[in-house]
Coordinates of C-alpha atoms in Angstrom, one line a residue:
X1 CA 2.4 -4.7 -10.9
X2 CA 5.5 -7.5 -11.8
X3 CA 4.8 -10.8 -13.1
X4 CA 7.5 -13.6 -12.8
X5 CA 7.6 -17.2 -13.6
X6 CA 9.2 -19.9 -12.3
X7 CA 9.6 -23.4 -12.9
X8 CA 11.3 -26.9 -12.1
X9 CA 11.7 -30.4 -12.6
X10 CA 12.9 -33.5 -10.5
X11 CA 12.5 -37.1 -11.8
X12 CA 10.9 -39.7 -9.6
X13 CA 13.5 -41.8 -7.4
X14 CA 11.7 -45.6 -8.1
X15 CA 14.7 -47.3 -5.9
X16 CA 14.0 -45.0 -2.9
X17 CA 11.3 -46.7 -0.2
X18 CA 12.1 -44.5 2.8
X19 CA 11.2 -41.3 0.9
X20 CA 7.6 -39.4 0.6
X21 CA 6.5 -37.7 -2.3
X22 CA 5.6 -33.9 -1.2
X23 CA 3.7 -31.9 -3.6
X24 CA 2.8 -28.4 -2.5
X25 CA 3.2 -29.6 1.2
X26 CA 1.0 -32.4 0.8
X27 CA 2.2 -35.8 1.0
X28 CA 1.2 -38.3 -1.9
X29 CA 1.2 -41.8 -0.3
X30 CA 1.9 -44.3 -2.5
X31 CA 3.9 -42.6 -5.2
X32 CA 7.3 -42.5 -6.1
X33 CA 9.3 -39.9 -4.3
X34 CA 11.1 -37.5 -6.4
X35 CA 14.7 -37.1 -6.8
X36 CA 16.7 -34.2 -5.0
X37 CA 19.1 -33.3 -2.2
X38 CA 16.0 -31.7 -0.3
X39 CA 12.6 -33.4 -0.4
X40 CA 11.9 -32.1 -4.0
X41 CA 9.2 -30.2 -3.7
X42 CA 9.0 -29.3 -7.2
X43 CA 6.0 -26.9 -6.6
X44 CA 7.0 -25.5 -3.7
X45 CA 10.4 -25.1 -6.1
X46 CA 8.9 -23.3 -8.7
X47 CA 7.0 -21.2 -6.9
X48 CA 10.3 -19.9 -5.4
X49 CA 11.8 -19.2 -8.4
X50 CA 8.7 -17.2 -9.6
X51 CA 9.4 -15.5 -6.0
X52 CA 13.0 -14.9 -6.9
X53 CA 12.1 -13.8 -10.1
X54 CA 10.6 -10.8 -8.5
X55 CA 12.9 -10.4 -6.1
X56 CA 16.2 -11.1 -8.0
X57 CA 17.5 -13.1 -4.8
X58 CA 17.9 -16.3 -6.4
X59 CA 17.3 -19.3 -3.2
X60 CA 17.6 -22.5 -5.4
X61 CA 21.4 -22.5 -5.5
X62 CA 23.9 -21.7 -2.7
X63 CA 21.2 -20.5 -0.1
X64 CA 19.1 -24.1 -0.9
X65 CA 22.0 -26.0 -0.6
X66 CA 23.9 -24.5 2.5
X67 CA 20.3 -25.1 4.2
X68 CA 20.4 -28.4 3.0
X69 CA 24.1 -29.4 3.8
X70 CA 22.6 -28.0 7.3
X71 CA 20.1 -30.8 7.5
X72 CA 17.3 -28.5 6.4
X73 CA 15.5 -30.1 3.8
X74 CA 12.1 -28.8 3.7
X75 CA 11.1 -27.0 0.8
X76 CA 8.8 -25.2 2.7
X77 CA 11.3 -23.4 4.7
X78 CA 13.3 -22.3 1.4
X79 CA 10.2 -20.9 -0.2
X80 CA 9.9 -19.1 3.4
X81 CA 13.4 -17.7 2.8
X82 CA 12.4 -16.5 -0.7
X83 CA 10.2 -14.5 0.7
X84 CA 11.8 -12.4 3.2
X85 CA 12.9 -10.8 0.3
X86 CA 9.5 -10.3 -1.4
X87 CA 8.1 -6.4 -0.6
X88 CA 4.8 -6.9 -2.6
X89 CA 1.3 -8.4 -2.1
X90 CA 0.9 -11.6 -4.3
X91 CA -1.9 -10.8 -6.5
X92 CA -2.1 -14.2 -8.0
X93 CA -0.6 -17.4 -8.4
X94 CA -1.1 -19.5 -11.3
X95 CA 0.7 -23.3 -10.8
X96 CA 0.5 -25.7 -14.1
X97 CA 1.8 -29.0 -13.8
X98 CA 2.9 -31.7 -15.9
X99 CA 3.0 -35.4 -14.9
X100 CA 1.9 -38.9 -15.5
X101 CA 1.6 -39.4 -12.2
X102 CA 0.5 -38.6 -9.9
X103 CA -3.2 -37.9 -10.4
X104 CA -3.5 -34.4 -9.4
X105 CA -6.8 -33.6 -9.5
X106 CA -8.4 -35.1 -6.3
X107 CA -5.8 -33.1 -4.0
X108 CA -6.2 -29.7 -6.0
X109 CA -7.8 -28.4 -3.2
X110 CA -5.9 -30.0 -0.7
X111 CA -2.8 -28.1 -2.5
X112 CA -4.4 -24.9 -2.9
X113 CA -4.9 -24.9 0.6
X114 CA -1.4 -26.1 1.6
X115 CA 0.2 -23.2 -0.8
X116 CA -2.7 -20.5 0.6
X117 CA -1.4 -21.2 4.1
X118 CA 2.5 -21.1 3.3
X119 CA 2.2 -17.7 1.2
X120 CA -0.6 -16.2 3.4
X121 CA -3.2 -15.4 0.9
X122 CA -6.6 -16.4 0.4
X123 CA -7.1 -19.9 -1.6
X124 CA -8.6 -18.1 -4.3
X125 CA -5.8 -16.1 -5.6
X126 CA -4.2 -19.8 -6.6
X127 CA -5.0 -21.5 -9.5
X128 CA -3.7 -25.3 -10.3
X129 CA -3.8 -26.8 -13.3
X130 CA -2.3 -30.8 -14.3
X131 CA -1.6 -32.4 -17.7
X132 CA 0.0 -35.5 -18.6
X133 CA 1.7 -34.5 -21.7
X134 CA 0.9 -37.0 -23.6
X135 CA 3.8 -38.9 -23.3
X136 CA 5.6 -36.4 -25.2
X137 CA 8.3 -35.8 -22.8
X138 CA 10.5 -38.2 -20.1
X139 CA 7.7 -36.3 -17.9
X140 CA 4.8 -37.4 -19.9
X141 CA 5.9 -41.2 -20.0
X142 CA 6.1 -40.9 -16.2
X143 CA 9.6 -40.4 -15.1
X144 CA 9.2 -37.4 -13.2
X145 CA 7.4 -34.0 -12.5
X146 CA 7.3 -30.6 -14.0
X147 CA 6.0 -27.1 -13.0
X148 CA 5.8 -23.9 -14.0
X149 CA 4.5 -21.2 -11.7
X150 CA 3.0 -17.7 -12.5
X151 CA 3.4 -15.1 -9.8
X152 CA 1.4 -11.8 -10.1
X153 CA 2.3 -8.9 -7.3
X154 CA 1.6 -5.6 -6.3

């Protein structure tokens, strides 16, 4: 067994009206979209760096941003790359997130499916939890999105 965690942060992009917020692979319509040379995925970020924390192959950095310099911006596809390198089974996946908005809640299922589909495991092995924070951070008075990820693998 190895456990790894991940995490990342992007702040929202208000001046941007061409941009979609993706969470997880699932579009939020009519939220700000989140700052980043790729479409900021921030789960989908931070569960690749829980995957390269077992792995030790680190994707967010020069491998990220060559794809993206090659037009490739889907955060999908780099979580895909992380795990080429990843010889285990995922056990479990634990995703907390922290932001003002959006409301997570009514598309936890909706993401859980989403991430169940792009890791190939069964929707139970996720779990998603939100906060607000209270406003104790930038990302608790809205400004932007946080996540940590928990990866548990075989």
């Amino acid at each position: 067994m190895k456990v790894a965690i991940g995490q990342d942060s992007h702040k929202f992009d208000f001046n941007n009206q061409d941009k979609k917020l993706i969470l997880g692979g699932v579009l939020f319509e009519g939220d700000p979209p989140l700052l980043g040379n790729s479409d900021a995925d921030v789960i989908l970020h931070s569960i690749t760096n829980a995957v390269s924390g077992i792995t030790g192959i680190n994707i967010l950095g020069k491998i990220a941003d060559d794809l993206c310099e090659n037009g490739i911006e889907n955060s999908r596809l780099y979580l895909e790359e992380a795990l080429k390198y990843l010889d285990n089974d995922i056990v479990h996946l634990s995703i907390s997130i922290e932001c003002k908005i959006p409301k997570i809640a009514p598309k936890t299922a909706e993401l859980r499916t989403s991430i169940a589909n792009i890791l190939k495991i069964e929707e139970s092995q996720i779990g998603i939890t939100a906060t607000t924070g209270d406003e104790l951070t930038e990302v608790g008075k809205g400004n932007g999105i946080q996540v940590f990820t928990a990866i548990t693998v075989n």
